[in-house]
Coordinates of C-alpha atoms and ligand atoms in Angstrom, one line a residue:
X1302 CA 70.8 90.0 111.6
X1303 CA 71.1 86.4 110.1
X1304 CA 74.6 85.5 110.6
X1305 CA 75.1 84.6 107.1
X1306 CA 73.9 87.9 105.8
X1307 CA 76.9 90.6 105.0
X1308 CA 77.0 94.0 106.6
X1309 CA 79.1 96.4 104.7
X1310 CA 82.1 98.0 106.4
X1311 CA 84.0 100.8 106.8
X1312 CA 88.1 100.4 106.9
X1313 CA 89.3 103.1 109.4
X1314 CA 92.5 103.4 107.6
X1315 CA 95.0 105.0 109.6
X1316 CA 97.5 104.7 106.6
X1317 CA 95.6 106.9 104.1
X1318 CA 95.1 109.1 107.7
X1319 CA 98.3 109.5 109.0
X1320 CA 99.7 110.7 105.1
X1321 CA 96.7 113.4 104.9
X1322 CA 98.1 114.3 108.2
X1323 CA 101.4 114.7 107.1
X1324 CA 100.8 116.7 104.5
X1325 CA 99.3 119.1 106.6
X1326 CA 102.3 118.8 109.1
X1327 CA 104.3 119.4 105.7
X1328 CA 102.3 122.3 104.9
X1329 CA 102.4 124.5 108.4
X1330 CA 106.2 123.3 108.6
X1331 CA 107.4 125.4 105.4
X1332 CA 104.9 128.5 106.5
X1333 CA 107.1 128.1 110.1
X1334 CA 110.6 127.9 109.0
X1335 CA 111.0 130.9 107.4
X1336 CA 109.5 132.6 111.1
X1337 CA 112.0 130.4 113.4
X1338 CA 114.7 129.8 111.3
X1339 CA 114.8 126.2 111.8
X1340 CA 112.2 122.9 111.4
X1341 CA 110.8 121.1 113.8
X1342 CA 113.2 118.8 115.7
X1343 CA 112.6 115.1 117.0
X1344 CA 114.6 112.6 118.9
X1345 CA 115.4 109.0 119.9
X1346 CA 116.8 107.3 122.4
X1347 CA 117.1 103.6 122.1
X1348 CA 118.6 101.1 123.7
X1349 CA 119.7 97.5 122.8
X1350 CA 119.2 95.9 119.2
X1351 CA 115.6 94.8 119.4
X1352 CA 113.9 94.1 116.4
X1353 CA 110.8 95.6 116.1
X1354 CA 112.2 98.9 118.7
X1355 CA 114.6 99.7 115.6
X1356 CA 111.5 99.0 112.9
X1357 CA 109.5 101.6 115.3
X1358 CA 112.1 104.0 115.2
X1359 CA 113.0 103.7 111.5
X1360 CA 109.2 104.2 110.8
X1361 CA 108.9 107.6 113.2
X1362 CA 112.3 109.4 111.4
X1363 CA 110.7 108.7 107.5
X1364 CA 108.0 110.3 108.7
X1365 CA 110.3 112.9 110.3
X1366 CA 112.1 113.0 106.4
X1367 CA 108.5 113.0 105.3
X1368 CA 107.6 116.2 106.7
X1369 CA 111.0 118.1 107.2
X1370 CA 111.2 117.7 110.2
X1371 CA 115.4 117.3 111.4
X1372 CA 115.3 113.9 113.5
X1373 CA 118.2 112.9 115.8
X1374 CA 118.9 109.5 117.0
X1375 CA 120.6 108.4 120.1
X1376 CA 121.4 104.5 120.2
X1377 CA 123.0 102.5 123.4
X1378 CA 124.4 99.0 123.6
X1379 CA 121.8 97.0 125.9
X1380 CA 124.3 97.1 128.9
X1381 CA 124.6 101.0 128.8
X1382 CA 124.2 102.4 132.7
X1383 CA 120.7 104.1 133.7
X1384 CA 122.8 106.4 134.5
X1385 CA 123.9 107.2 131.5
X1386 CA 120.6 107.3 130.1
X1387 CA 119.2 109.9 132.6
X1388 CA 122.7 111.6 131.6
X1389 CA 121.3 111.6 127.3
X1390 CA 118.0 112.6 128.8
X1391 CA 118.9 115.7 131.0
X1392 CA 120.9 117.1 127.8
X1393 CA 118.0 116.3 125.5
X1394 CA 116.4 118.6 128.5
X1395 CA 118.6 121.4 127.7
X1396 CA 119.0 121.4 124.5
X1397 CA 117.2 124.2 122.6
X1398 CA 117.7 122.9 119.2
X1399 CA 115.5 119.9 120.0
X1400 CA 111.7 120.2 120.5
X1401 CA 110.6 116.9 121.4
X1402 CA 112.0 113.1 122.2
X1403 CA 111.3 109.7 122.8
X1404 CA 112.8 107.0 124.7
X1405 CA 111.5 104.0 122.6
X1406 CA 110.2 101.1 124.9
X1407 CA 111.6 98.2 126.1
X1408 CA 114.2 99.0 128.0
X1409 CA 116.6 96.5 129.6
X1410 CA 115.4 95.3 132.8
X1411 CA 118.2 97.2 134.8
X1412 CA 116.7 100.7 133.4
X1413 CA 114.0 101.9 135.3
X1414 CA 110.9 103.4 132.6
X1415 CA 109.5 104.7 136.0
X1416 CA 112.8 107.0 136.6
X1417 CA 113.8 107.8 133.0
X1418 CA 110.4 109.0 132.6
X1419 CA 109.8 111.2 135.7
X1420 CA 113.1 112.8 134.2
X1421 CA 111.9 114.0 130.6
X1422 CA 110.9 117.5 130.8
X1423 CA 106.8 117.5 130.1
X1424 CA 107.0 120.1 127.5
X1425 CA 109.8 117.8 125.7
X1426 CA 107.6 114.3 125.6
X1427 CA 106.0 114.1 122.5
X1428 CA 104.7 110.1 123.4
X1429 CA 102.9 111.8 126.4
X1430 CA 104.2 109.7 128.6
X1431 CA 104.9 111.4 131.5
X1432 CA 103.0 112.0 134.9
X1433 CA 102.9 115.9 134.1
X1434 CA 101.3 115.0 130.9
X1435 CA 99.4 112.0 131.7
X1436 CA 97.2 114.2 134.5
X1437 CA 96.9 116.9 132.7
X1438 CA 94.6 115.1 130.0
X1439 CA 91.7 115.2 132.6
X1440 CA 92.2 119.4 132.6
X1441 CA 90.2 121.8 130.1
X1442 CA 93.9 122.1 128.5
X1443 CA 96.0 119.7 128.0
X1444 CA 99.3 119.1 127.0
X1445 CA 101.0 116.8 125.0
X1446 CA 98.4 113.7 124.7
X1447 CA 99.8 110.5 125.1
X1448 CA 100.6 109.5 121.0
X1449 CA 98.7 106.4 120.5
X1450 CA 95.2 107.5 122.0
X1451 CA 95.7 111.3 120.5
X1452 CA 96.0 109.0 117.1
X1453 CA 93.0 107.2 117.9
X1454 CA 90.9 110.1 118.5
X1455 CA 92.3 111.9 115.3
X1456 CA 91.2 108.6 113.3
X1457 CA 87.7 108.9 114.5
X1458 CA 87.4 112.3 114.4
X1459 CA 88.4 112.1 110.6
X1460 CA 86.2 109.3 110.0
X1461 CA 83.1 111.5 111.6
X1462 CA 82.4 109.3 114.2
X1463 CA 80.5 110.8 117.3
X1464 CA 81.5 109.2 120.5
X1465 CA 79.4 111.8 122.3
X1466 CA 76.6 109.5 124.2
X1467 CA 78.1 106.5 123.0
X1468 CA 79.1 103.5 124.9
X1469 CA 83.1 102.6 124.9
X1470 CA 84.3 99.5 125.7
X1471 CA 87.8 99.8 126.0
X1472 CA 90.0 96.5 126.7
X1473 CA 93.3 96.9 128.0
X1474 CA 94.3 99.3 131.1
X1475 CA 98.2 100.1 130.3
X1476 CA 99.5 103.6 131.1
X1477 CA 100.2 103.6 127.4
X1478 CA 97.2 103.0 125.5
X1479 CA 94.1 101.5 127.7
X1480 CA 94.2 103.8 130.7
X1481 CA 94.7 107.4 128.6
X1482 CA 92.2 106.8 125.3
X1483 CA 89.6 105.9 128.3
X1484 CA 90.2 109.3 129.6
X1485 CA 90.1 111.0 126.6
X1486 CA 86.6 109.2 125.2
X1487 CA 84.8 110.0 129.2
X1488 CA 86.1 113.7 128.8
X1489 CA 86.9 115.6 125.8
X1490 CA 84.9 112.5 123.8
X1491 CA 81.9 112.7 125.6
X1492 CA 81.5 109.1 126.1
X1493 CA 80.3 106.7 128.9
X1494 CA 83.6 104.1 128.8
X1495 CA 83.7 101.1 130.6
X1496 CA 87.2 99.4 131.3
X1497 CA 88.0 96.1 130.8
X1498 CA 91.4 94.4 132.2
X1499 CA 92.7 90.9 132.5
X1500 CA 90.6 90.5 136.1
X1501 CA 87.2 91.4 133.9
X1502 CA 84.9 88.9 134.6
X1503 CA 82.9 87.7 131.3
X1504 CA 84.9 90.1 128.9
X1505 CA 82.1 88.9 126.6
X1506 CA 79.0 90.8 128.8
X1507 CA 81.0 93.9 128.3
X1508 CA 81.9 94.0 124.8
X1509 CA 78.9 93.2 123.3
X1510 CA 77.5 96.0 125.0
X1511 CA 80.3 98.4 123.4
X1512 CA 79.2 100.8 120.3
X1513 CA 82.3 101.7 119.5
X1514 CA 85.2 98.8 121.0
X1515 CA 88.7 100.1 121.6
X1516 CA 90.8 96.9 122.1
X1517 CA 94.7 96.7 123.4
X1518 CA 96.0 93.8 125.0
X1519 CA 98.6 92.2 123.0
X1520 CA 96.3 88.8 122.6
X1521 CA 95.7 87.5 119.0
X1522 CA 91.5 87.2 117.9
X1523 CA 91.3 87.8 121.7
X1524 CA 87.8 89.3 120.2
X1525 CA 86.0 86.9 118.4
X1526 CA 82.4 87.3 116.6
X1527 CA 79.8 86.3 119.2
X1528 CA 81.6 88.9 121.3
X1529 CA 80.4 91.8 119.5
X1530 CA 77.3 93.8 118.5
X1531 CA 76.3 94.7 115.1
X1532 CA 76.9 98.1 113.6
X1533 CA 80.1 98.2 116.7
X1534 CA 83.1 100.4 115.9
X1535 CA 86.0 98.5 116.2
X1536 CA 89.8 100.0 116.7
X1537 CA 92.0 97.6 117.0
X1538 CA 95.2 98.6 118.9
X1539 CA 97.0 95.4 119.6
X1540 CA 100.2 94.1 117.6
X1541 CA 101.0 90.1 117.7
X1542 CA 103.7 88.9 115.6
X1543 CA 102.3 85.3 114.2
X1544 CA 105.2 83.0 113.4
X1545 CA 104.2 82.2 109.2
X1546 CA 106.7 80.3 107.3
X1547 CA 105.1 81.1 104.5
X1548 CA 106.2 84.2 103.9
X1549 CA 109.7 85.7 103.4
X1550 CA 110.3 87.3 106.8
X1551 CA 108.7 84.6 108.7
X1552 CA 105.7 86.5 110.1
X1553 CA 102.8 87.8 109.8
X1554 CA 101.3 91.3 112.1
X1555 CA 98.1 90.2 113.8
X1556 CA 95.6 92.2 115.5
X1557 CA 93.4 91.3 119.0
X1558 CA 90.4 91.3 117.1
X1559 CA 89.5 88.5 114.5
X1560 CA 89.1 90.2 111.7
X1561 CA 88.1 87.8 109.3
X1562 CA 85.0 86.9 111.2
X1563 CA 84.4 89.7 113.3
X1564 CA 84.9 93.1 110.2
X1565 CA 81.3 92.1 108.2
X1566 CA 79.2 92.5 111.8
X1567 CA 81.1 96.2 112.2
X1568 CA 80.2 99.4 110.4
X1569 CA 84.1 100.7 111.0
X1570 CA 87.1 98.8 111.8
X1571 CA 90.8 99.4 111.7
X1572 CA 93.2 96.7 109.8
X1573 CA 96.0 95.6 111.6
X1574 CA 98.5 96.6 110.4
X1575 CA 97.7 99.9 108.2
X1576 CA 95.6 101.6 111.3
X1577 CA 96.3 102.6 115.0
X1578 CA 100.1 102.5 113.8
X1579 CA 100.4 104.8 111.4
X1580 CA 98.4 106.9 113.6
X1581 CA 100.5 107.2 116.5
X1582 CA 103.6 107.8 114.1
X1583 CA 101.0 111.2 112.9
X1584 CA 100.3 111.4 116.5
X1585 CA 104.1 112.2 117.5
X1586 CA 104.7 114.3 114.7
X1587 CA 101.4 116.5 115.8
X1588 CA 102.8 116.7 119.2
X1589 CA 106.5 117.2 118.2
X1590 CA 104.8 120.5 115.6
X1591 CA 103.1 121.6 118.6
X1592 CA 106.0 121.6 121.4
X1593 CA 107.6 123.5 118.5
X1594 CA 105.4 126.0 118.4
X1595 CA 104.7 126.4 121.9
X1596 CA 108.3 127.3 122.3
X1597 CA 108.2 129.4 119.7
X1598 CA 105.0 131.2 121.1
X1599 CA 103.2 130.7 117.8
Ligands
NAP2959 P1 100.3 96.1 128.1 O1 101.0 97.2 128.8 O2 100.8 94.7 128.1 O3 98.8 96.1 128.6 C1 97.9 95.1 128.2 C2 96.6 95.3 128.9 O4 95.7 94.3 128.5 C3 96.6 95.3 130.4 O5 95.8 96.3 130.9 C4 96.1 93.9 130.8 O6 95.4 93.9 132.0 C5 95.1 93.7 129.7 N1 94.8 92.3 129.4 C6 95.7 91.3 129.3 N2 95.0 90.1 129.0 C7 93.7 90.4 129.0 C8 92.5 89.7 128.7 N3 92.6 88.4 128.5 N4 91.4 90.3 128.8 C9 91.3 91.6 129.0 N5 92.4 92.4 129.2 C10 93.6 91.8 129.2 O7 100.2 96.5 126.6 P2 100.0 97.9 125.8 O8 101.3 98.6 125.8 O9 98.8 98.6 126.2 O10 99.8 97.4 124.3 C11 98.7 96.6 124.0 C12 98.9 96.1 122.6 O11 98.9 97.3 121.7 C13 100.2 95.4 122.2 O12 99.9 94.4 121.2 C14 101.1 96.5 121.7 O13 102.1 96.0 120.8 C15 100.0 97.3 120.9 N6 100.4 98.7 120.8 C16 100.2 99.2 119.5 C17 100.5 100.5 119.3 C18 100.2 101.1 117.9 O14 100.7 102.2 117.7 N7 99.5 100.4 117.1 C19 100.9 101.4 120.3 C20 101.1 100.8 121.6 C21 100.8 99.5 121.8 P3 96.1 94.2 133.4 O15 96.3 95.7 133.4 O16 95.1 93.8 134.4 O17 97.3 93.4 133.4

Protein backbone atom coordinates (compact mmCIF):
# COMPACT_ATOMS: atom_id res chain seq x y z
CA UNK A 1 0.00 0.00 0.00
CA UNK A 2 1.15 3.58 -1.05
CA UNK A 3 2.05 5.26 2.13
CA UNK A 4 -0.01 8.11 1.49
CA UNK A 5 -3.11 6.05 0.88
CA UNK A 6 -5.54 5.64 4.19
CA UNK A 7 -6.56 2.32 5.46
CA UNK A 8 -9.65 2.43 7.61
CA UNK A 9 -9.49 1.32 11.25
CA UNK A 10 -11.06 -0.29 13.77
CA UNK A 11 -10.86 1.40 17.57
CA UNK A 12 -10.71 -1.65 19.94
CA UNK A 13 -12.34 0.37 22.58
CA UNK A 14 -11.90 -1.09 25.87
CA UNK A 15 -14.10 1.75 27.35
CA UNK A 16 -17.34 0.99 25.48
CA UNK A 17 -16.02 -2.86 26.50
CA UNK A 18 -15.43 -2.82 29.88
CA UNK A 19 -19.17 -0.91 30.49
CA UNK A 20 -20.97 -3.76 28.37
CA UNK A 21 -19.10 -5.89 30.66
CA UNK A 22 -20.31 -4.35 33.65
CA UNK A 23 -23.62 -4.51 32.92
CA UNK A 24 -23.43 -7.98 32.65
CA UNK A 25 -21.44 -8.17 35.95
CA UNK A 26 -24.46 -5.93 37.15
CA UNK A 27 -26.95 -8.23 35.83
CA UNK A 28 -25.59 -11.89 37.34
CA UNK A 29 -24.86 -9.79 40.60
CA UNK A 30 -28.69 -9.05 41.52
CA UNK A 31 -29.74 -12.83 40.19
CA UNK A 32 -26.78 -13.87 43.05
CA UNK A 33 -27.64 -11.78 45.99
CA UNK A 34 -30.78 -12.89 46.71
CA UNK A 35 -29.01 -16.82 46.71
CA UNK A 36 -25.91 -15.69 49.07
CA UNK A 37 -27.31 -13.11 50.89
CA UNK A 38 -24.56 -10.74 50.20
CA UNK A 39 -22.71 -9.05 46.87
CA UNK A 40 -19.58 -9.67 45.69
CA UNK A 41 -16.74 -8.31 47.80
CA UNK A 42 -13.32 -6.58 46.70
CA UNK A 43 -10.35 -5.26 48.39
CA UNK A 44 -7.30 -2.98 48.53
CA UNK A 45 -4.35 -2.69 50.07
CA UNK A 46 -2.15 0.30 49.31
CA UNK A 47 0.59 1.65 50.45
CA UNK A 48 2.22 5.22 50.39
CA UNK A 49 0.41 8.31 48.62
CA UNK A 50 1.42 7.68 44.97
CA UNK A 51 -0.35 9.36 42.48
CA UNK A 52 -1.42 7.42 39.88
CA UNK A 53 -1.59 3.96 42.66
CA UNK A 54 -4.58 6.10 44.38
CA UNK A 55 -6.09 7.06 40.60
CA UNK A 56 -5.86 3.09 39.98
CA UNK A 57 -7.54 2.34 42.95
CA UNK A 58 -10.26 5.03 42.87
CA UNK A 59 -10.98 3.75 39.26
CA UNK A 60 -11.32 -0.27 40.42
CA UNK A 61 -13.96 0.80 43.59
CA UNK A 62 -16.44 3.06 40.93
CA UNK A 63 -16.44 0.16 39.07
CA UNK A 64 -16.99 -1.80 42.30
CA UNK A 65 -20.09 1.00 43.01
CA UNK A 66 -20.88 0.42 39.38
CA UNK A 67 -21.80 -3.02 39.68
CA UNK A 68 -22.68 -3.52 43.44
CA UNK A 69 -20.14 -4.93 44.31
CA UNK A 70 -19.16 -3.90 48.44
CA UNK A 71 -15.30 -2.70 48.02
CA UNK A 72 -13.04 -2.27 51.02
CA UNK A 73 -9.90 -0.31 51.17
CA UNK A 74 -6.92 -0.79 53.24
CA UNK A 75 -4.38 2.28 53.09
CA UNK A 76 -0.72 2.37 54.84
CA UNK A 77 1.65 5.33 55.30
CA UNK A 78 4.77 4.45 53.01
CA UNK A 79 6.98 3.46 56.11
CA UNK A 80 4.30 0.80 57.30
CA UNK A 81 6.46 -2.64 58.32
CA UNK A 82 6.23 -5.65 55.67
CA UNK A 83 5.24 -7.11 58.40
CA UNK A 84 2.45 -5.45 58.94
CA UNK A 85 1.41 -5.90 55.44
CA UNK A 86 1.67 -9.80 55.48
CA UNK A 87 -0.24 -9.16 58.89
CA UNK A 88 -3.51 -7.06 56.53
CA UNK A 89 -2.86 -9.90 54.02
CA UNK A 90 -3.29 -13.14 56.22
CA UNK A 91 -6.62 -11.51 57.66
CA UNK A 92 -7.78 -10.60 54.20
CA UNK A 93 -6.92 -14.60 54.03
CA UNK A 94 -9.38 -15.37 56.55
CA UNK A 95 -11.90 -13.31 56.15
CA UNK A 96 -15.06 -14.89 54.65
CA UNK A 97 -16.88 -11.79 53.96
CA UNK A 98 -14.21 -10.83 51.31
CA UNK A 99 -13.94 -12.72 47.99
CA UNK A 100 -11.09 -11.27 46.39
CA UNK A 101 -8.05 -8.43 46.95
CA UNK A 102 -5.43 -6.61 45.60
CA UNK A 103 -2.27 -5.29 46.75
CA UNK A 104 -1.94 -2.27 44.24
CA UNK A 105 1.76 -2.01 42.86
CA UNK A 106 4.47 -0.12 43.77
CA UNK A 107 5.37 -0.92 46.89
CA UNK A 108 8.10 0.84 48.93
CA UNK A 109 11.34 -0.63 48.32
CA UNK A 110 11.57 -2.23 51.87
CA UNK A 111 8.29 -4.50 51.03
CA UNK A 112 9.06 -7.39 49.26
CA UNK A 113 6.14 -8.02 46.07
CA UNK A 114 8.03 -11.44 45.97
CA UNK A 115 6.86 -12.33 49.75
CA UNK A 116 3.57 -10.42 49.96
CA UNK A 117 2.58 -12.25 47.07
CA UNK A 118 3.57 -15.86 47.75
CA UNK A 119 1.26 -14.98 50.84
CA UNK A 120 -2.25 -14.16 49.16
CA UNK A 121 -4.32 -17.11 49.15
CA UNK A 122 -4.70 -18.08 45.17
CA UNK A 123 -8.37 -18.36 45.31
CA UNK A 124 -8.31 -14.68 46.92
CA UNK A 125 -6.10 -12.90 43.95
CA UNK A 126 -8.32 -11.50 41.62
CA UNK A 127 -5.00 -9.60 39.66
CA UNK A 128 -3.73 -13.18 39.09
CA UNK A 129 -0.75 -12.52 40.43
CA UNK A 130 0.38 -15.26 42.20
CA UNK A 131 2.64 -18.40 41.42
CA UNK A 132 -0.49 -20.73 42.07
CA UNK A 133 -2.30 -18.74 39.54
CA UNK A 134 0.32 -17.73 37.28
CA UNK A 135 1.10 -21.71 36.48
CA UNK A 136 -2.00 -22.72 36.40
CA UNK A 137 -2.81 -20.68 33.13
CA UNK A 138 -0.84 -23.32 31.06
CA UNK A 139 -3.50 -26.16 32.62
CA UNK A 140 -6.89 -27.10 30.72
CA UNK A 141 -8.47 -25.14 33.81
CA UNK A 142 -7.32 -22.34 35.05
CA UNK A 143 -7.80 -20.11 37.73
CA UNK A 144 -7.95 -16.68 38.24
CA UNK A 145 -6.09 -15.21 34.97
CA UNK A 146 -3.82 -12.61 35.55
CA UNK A 147 -6.30 -9.14 35.10
CA UNK A 148 -4.65 -7.33 32.34
CA UNK A 149 -4.04 -10.22 29.76
CA UNK A 150 -7.62 -11.89 30.80
CA UNK A 151 -8.83 -8.09 29.68
CA UNK A 152 -6.92 -8.38 26.66
CA UNK A 153 -8.25 -11.52 25.52
CA UNK A 154 -11.93 -10.40 26.42
CA UNK A 155 -11.31 -7.31 24.11
CA UNK A 156 -10.48 -9.43 21.21
CA UNK A 157 -12.71 -11.89 21.78
CA UNK A 158 -15.48 -9.18 21.65
CA UNK A 159 -14.14 -7.57 18.77
CA UNK A 160 -14.16 -11.20 16.79
CA UNK A 161 -10.80 -11.41 16.30
CA UNK A 162 -9.33 -14.99 15.64
CA UNK A 163 -5.87 -15.43 17.05
CA UNK A 164 -6.09 -19.12 16.17
CA UNK A 165 -3.00 -19.52 13.46
CA UNK A 166 -2.09 -16.19 13.80
CA UNK A 167 1.27 -14.70 14.45
CA UNK A 168 1.64 -12.67 17.98
CA UNK A 169 4.30 -10.46 18.46
CA UNK A 170 4.19 -9.59 21.92
CA UNK A 171 6.77 -6.87 23.28
CA UNK A 172 7.41 -6.83 26.81
CA UNK A 173 8.23 -9.99 29.16
CA UNK A 174 6.94 -8.73 32.82
CA UNK A 175 5.20 -11.29 35.06
CA UNK A 176 2.40 -8.78 34.79
CA UNK A 177 1.43 -8.32 31.42
CA UNK A 178 4.15 -9.61 28.68
CA UNK A 179 5.04 -13.05 30.04
CA UNK A 180 1.11 -14.23 30.96
CA UNK A 181 -1.02 -12.69 27.63
CA UNK A 182 1.93 -14.80 25.69
CA UNK A 183 0.71 -17.80 27.49
CA UNK A 184 -2.67 -17.30 26.98
CA UNK A 185 -2.49 -16.39 22.93
CA UNK A 186 0.16 -19.91 22.48
CA UNK A 187 -2.62 -21.93 24.55
CA UNK A 188 -6.15 -21.30 24.96
CA UNK A 189 -5.60 -18.59 21.81
CA UNK A 190 -4.21 -20.87 19.52
CA UNK A 191 -1.49 -18.62 18.33
CA UNK A 192 2.16 -19.00 17.33
CA UNK A 193 3.71 -15.84 19.73
CA UNK A 194 7.02 -14.77 19.54
CA UNK A 195 8.51 -12.67 22.58
CA UNK A 196 10.27 -9.73 22.40
CA UNK A 197 12.33 -8.12 25.53
CA UNK A 198 14.73 -5.39 25.93
CA UNK A 199 17.78 -7.94 24.73
CA UNK A 200 15.65 -8.42 21.19
CA UNK A 201 17.88 -7.86 18.60
CA UNK A 202 16.23 -5.73 15.65
CA UNK A 203 12.73 -5.32 17.47
CA UNK A 204 11.82 -4.14 13.98
CA UNK A 205 12.42 -7.83 12.14
CA UNK A 206 9.97 -9.20 14.66
CA UNK A 207 7.22 -6.79 14.63
CA UNK A 208 6.68 -6.44 11.28
CA UNK A 209 6.21 -9.91 11.03
CA UNK A 210 3.32 -9.71 13.94
CA UNK A 211 -0.56 -10.01 12.65
CA UNK A 212 -1.82 -9.06 15.61
CA UNK A 213 1.05 -6.89 17.95
CA UNK A 214 0.57 -6.89 21.75
CA UNK A 215 3.01 -4.16 22.98
CA UNK A 216 3.98 -3.46 26.96
CA UNK A 217 6.97 -1.82 27.82
CA UNK A 218 6.44 1.40 29.36
CA UNK A 219 8.34 3.35 26.27
CA UNK A 220 6.50 6.21 24.46
CA UNK A 221 5.97 5.55 20.18
CA UNK A 222 8.54 2.86 21.07
CA UNK A 223 6.48 1.42 17.86
CA UNK A 224 6.71 3.55 15.09
CA UNK A 225 5.23 3.09 11.40
CA UNK A 226 7.92 1.34 9.30
CA UNK A 227 7.75 -1.17 12.19
CA UNK A 228 4.64 -2.63 11.33
CA UNK A 229 2.61 -4.55 8.68
CA UNK A 230 -0.50 -3.59 7.14
CA UNK A 231 -3.81 -4.90 8.16
CA UNK A 232 -1.65 -5.69 11.95
CA UNK A 233 -3.79 -5.74 15.11
CA UNK A 234 -2.43 -3.49 17.44
CA UNK A 235 -3.13 -3.50 21.52
CA UNK A 236 -1.42 -1.21 22.99
CA UNK A 237 -0.72 -1.87 26.75
CA UNK A 238 1.89 0.61 27.82
CA UNK A 239 1.03 3.83 29.99
CA UNK A 240 3.66 6.93 29.77
CA UNK A 241 2.73 10.05 31.39
CA UNK A 242 4.01 12.99 28.85
CA UNK A 243 4.84 16.15 30.86
CA UNK A 244 2.11 18.83 28.59
CA UNK A 245 1.82 22.27 29.99
CA UNK A 246 -0.83 22.73 28.00
CA UNK A 247 -3.26 21.26 29.69
CA UNK A 248 -4.72 21.67 33.22
CA UNK A 249 -3.18 18.77 35.03
CA UNK A 250 0.04 19.01 33.35
CA UNK A 251 -0.01 15.74 31.36
CA UNK A 252 -0.97 13.89 28.89
CA UNK A 253 -1.47 9.52 28.87
CA UNK A 254 0.67 8.18 26.13
CA UNK A 255 0.75 4.86 24.69
CA UNK A 256 4.12 2.61 23.34
CA UNK A 257 2.77 2.71 20.01
CA UNK A 258 2.60 6.01 17.80
CA UNK A 259 -0.58 6.23 17.15
CA UNK A 260 -0.86 9.08 15.03
CA UNK A 261 1.25 7.46 12.39
CA UNK A 262 1.12 4.00 13.03
CA UNK A 263 -3.45 3.55 13.52
CA UNK A 264 -4.31 4.21 9.45
CA UNK A 265 -1.70 1.00 8.52
CA UNK A 266 -3.87 -1.21 11.29
CA UNK A 267 -7.26 -2.77 10.84
CA UNK A 268 -7.79 -2.72 14.89
CA UNK A 269 -5.97 -0.71 17.44
CA UNK A 270 -6.64 0.18 21.00
CA UNK A 271 -6.35 4.13 22.12
CA UNK A 272 -4.39 4.88 24.93
CA UNK A 273 -5.97 5.72 27.20
CA UNK A 274 -9.77 4.35 26.71
CA UNK A 275 -8.46 0.57 26.00
CA UNK A 276 -6.32 -2.09 27.82
CA UNK A 277 -7.23 0.01 31.06
CA UNK A 278 -10.59 -0.10 31.23
CA UNK A 279 -10.19 -3.66 30.46
CA UNK A 280 -8.23 -4.84 33.27
CA UNK A 281 -10.63 -2.76 35.75
CA UNK A 282 -13.59 -5.41 33.76
CA UNK A 283 -10.96 -7.95 34.16
CA UNK A 284 -10.80 -7.84 38.10
CA UNK A 285 -14.34 -7.46 38.57
CA UNK A 286 -14.82 -10.84 36.29
CA UNK A 287 -12.35 -12.54 38.51
CA UNK A 288 -13.55 -10.97 41.84
CA UNK A 289 -17.63 -12.42 40.39
CA UNK A 290 -15.95 -15.62 39.81
CA UNK A 291 -14.02 -16.25 43.26
CA UNK A 292 -17.45 -15.34 44.50
CA UNK A 293 -19.06 -17.91 43.04
CA UNK A 294 -16.65 -20.45 43.36
CA UNK A 295 -16.99 -20.11 47.07
CA UNK A 296 -20.37 -20.07 46.81
CA UNK A 297 -20.33 -23.33 44.58
CA UNK A 298 -22.48 -21.71 42.03
P1 LIG B 1 7.74 -3.79 33.20
O1 LIG B 1 7.61 -4.76 34.31
O2 LIG B 1 8.64 -2.61 33.33
O3 LIG B 1 8.18 -4.61 31.90
C1 LIG B 1 8.53 -3.98 30.71
C2 LIG B 1 8.98 -5.02 29.72
O4 LIG B 1 9.39 -4.36 28.53
C3 LIG B 1 10.17 -5.87 30.17
O5 LIG B 1 9.93 -7.20 29.81
C4 LIG B 1 11.34 -5.29 29.39
O6 LIG B 1 12.33 -6.23 29.01
C5 LIG B 1 10.66 -4.83 28.13
N1 LIG B 1 11.38 -3.76 27.45
C6 LIG B 1 11.91 -2.64 27.98
N2 LIG B 1 12.47 -1.87 27.02
C7 LIG B 1 12.28 -2.53 25.85
C8 LIG B 1 12.63 -2.27 24.51
N3 LIG B 1 13.27 -1.15 24.16
N4 LIG B 1 12.29 -3.18 23.57
C9 LIG B 1 11.64 -4.31 23.90
N5 LIG B 1 11.27 -4.61 25.16
C10 LIG B 1 11.59 -3.74 26.12
O7 LIG B 1 6.33 -3.19 32.80
P2 LIG B 1 4.83 -3.83 32.85
O8 LIG B 1 4.36 -3.91 34.24
O9 LIG B 1 4.74 -5.02 31.97
O10 LIG B 1 4.06 -2.63 32.15
C11 LIG B 1 4.36 -2.24 30.82
C12 LIG B 1 3.57 -1.01 30.48
O11 LIG B 1 2.18 -1.35 30.54
C13 LIG B 1 3.74 0.17 31.44
O12 LIG B 1 3.61 1.37 30.72
C14 LIG B 1 2.58 0.01 32.40
O13 LIG B 1 2.20 1.24 32.99
C15 LIG B 1 1.52 -0.50 31.46
N6 LIG B 1 0.48 -1.29 32.10
C16 LIG B 1 -0.79 -1.00 31.74
C17 LIG B 1 -1.82 -1.73 32.26
C18 LIG B 1 -3.21 -1.41 31.83
O14 LIG B 1 -4.16 -1.89 32.45
N7 LIG B 1 -3.38 -0.65 30.75
C19 LIG B 1 -1.58 -2.77 33.17
C20 LIG B 1 -0.26 -3.07 33.51
C21 LIG B 1 0.77 -2.33 32.94
P3 LIG B 1 13.20 -7.05 30.10
O15 LIG B 1 12.24 -8.08 30.67
O16 LIG B 1 14.26 -7.70 29.32
O17 LIG B 1 13.65 -6.03 31.09
Amino acid sequence: MNDKEVQQFVILDGKKTSREIEVEIGEETRKLLPVVGRPPHLAAILVGDDTASNTYVKSKFKACKRVGFKDTLATFDTTVSQETILEKVAAFNNDPRLDGYIVQLPLPDHISVEIVTDLIDPKKDVDGFTPANFGKMGLPHPSLLPATPRGIMELMTRYDIETRGKHCVVVGNSHIVGSPVSLLLAGPGKATVTVCHIYTKDLAFHTLQADILIVAVGKPNLIKRDMVKDGVVIVDVGINRIPDSSVQRGYVIKGDVDFENVSDKCSYITPVPGGVGPMTIASLLLNTLDAYKRTHQL
